Short mmCIF file of C-alpha atoms in Angstrom, two decimals:
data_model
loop_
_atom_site.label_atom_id
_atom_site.label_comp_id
_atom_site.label_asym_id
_atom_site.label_seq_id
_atom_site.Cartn_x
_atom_site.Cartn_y
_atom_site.Cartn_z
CA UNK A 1 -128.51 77.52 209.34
CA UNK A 2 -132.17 79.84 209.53
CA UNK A 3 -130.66 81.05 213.24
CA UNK A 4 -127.55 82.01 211.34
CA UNK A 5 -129.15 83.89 208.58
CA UNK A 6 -131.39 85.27 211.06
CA UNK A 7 -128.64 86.43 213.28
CA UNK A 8 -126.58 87.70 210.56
CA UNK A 9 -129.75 89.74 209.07
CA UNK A 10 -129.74 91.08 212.80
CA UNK A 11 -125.94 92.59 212.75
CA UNK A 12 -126.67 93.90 209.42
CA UNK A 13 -130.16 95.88 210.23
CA UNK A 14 -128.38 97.10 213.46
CA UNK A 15 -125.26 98.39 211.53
CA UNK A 16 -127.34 100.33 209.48
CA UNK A 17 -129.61 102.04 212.47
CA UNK A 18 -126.48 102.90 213.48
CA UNK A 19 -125.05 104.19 211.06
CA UNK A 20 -127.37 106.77 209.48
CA UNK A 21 -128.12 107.86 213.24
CA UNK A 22 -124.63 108.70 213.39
CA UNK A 23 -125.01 110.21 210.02
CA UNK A 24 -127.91 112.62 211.11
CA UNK A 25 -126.08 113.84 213.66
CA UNK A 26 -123.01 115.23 211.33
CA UNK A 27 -125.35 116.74 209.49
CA UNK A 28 -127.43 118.48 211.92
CA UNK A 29 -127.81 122.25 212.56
CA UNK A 30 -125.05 123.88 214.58
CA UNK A 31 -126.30 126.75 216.08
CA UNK A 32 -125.09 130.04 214.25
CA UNK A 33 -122.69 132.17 216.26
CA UNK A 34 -122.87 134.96 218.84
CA UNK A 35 -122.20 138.23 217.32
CA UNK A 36 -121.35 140.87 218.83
CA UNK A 37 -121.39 144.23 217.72
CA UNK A 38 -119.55 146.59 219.87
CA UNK A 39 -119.50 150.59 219.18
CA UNK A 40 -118.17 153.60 221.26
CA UNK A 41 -119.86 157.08 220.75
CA UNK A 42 -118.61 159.57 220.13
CA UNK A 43 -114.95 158.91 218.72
CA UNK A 44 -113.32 160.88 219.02
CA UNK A 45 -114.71 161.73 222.64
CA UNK A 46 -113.75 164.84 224.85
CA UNK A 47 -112.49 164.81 228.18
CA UNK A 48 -114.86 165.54 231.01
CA UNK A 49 -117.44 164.35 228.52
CA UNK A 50 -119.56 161.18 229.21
CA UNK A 51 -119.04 158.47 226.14
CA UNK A 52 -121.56 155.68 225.31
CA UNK A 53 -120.33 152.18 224.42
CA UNK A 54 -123.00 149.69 223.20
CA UNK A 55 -123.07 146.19 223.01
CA UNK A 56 -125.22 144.98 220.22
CA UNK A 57 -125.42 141.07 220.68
CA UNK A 58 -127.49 138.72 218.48
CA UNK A 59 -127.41 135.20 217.17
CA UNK A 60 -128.86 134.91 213.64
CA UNK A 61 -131.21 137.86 213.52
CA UNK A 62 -132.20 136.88 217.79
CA UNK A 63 -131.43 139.65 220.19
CA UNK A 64 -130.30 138.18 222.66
CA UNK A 65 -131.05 139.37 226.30
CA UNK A 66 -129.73 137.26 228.78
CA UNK A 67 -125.73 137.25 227.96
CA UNK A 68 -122.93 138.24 230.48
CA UNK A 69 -121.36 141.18 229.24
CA UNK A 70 -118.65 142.56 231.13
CA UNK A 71 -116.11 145.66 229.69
CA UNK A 72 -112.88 146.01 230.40
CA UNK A 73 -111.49 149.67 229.52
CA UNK A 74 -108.03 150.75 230.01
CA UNK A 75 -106.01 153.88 228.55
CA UNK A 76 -102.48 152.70 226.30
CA UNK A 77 -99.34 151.18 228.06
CA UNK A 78 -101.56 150.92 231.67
CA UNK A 79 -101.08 147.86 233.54
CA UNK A 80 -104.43 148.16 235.18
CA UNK A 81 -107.91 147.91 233.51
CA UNK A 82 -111.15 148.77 234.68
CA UNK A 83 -113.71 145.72 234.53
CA UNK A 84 -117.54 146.97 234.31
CA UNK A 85 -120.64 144.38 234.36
CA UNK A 86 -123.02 145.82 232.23
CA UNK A 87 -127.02 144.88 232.39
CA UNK A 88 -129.16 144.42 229.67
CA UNK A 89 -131.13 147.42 228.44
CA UNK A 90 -133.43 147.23 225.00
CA UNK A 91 -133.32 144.62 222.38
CA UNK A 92 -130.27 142.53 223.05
CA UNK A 93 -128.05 145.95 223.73
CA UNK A 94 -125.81 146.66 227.01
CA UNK A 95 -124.69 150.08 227.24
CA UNK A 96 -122.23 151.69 229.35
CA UNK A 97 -121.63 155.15 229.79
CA UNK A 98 -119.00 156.57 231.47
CA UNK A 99 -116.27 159.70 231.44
CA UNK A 100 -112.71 160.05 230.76
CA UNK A 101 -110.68 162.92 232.52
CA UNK A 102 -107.40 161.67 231.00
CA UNK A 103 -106.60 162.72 227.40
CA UNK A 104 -105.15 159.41 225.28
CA UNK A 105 -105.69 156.41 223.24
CA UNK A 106 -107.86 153.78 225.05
CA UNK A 107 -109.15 150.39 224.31
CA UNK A 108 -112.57 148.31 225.23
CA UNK A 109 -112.99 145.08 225.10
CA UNK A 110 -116.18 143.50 225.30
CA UNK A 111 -116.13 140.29 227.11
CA UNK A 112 -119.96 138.67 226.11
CA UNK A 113 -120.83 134.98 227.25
CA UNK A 114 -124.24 133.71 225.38
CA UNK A 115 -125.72 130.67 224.83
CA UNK A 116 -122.64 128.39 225.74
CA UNK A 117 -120.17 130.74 223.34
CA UNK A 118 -117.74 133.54 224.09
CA UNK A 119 -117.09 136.44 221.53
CA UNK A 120 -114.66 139.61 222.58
CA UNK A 121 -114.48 142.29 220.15
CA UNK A 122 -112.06 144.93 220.84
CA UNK A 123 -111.97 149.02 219.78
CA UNK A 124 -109.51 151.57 220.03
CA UNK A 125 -111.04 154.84 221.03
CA UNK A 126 -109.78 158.39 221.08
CA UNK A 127 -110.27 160.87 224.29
CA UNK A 128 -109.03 164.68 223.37
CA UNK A 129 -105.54 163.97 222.04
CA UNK A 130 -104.22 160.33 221.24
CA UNK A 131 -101.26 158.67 222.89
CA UNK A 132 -98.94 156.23 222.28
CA UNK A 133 -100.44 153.01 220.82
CA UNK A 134 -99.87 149.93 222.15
CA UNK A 135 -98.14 147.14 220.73
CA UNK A 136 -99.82 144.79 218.67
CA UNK A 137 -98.28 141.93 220.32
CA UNK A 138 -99.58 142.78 223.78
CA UNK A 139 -101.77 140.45 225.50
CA UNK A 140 -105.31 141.17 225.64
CA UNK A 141 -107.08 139.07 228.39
CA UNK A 142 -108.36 139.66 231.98
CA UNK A 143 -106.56 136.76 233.76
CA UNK A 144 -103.10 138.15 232.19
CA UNK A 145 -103.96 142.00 234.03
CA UNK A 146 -104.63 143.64 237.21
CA UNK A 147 -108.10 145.06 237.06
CA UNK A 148 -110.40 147.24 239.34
CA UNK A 149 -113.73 145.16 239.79
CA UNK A 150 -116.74 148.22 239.30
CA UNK A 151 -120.46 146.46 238.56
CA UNK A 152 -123.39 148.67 237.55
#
């Protein structure tokens, strides 16, 4: 009879070890998301004219500096899109800067891998005159394109 109390005292203890271990890991920290903020200067931008696009990525108030960020520009309704690696330059920033000699509506996407996360914010941007937009239904991604590797 003492080994069965004793062995049902066991179960029990162990059923509660496991139990609020299980608990403490529910209710442990996740990690707060990668932002990024992306921005495109100046917009409207001129032909000829060299634009800067900035990167701003963080995680709480972190900078982080050791994401992959890669942009992907393309102007409206074009089936190819340019894919840039950018390199980390101050503070958790990656900045491109490049010229446009075609007048239009264009669109960036950043493409930023951090920390075991993946964020892609996406901007419209203005060179001389706009153009068409595209639809809002189009699809967004780099597998889905035909893109022009570049790396800085």
């Amino acid at each position: 009879m003492k080994k069965l109390i004793l062995l049902l005292i066991a179960c029990l203890s162990l059923s509660v070890a496991v139990s609020c271990s299980n608990d403490q890991e529910k209710t442990g920290n996740m990690p707060e998301m990668v932002d990024v903020n992306l921005s495109v200067k100046p917009n409207p931008g001129e032909p000829n004219k060299p634009l800067i696009f900035e990167a701003r990525v963080t995680q709480g108030k972190e900078k982080i500096n050791d994401a992959e960020v890669t942009f992907e520009i393309w102007r409206s309704k074009a089936a190819n899109h340019e894919k840039i690696t950018v390199k980390h330059t101050e503070d958790g920033v990656y900045r491109l800067e490049k010229t446009f000699q075609q007048e239009g509506t264009y669109y960036i996407i950043s493409h930023v891998t951090a920390r075991d996360m993946h964020n892609m914010p996406m901007k419209e941007f203005t060179v001389g005159k706009p153009s068409e937009k595209e639809d809002s239904t189009t699809d967004h991604t780099m597998d889905s394109m035909n893109m022009d590797d570049k790396k800085n």
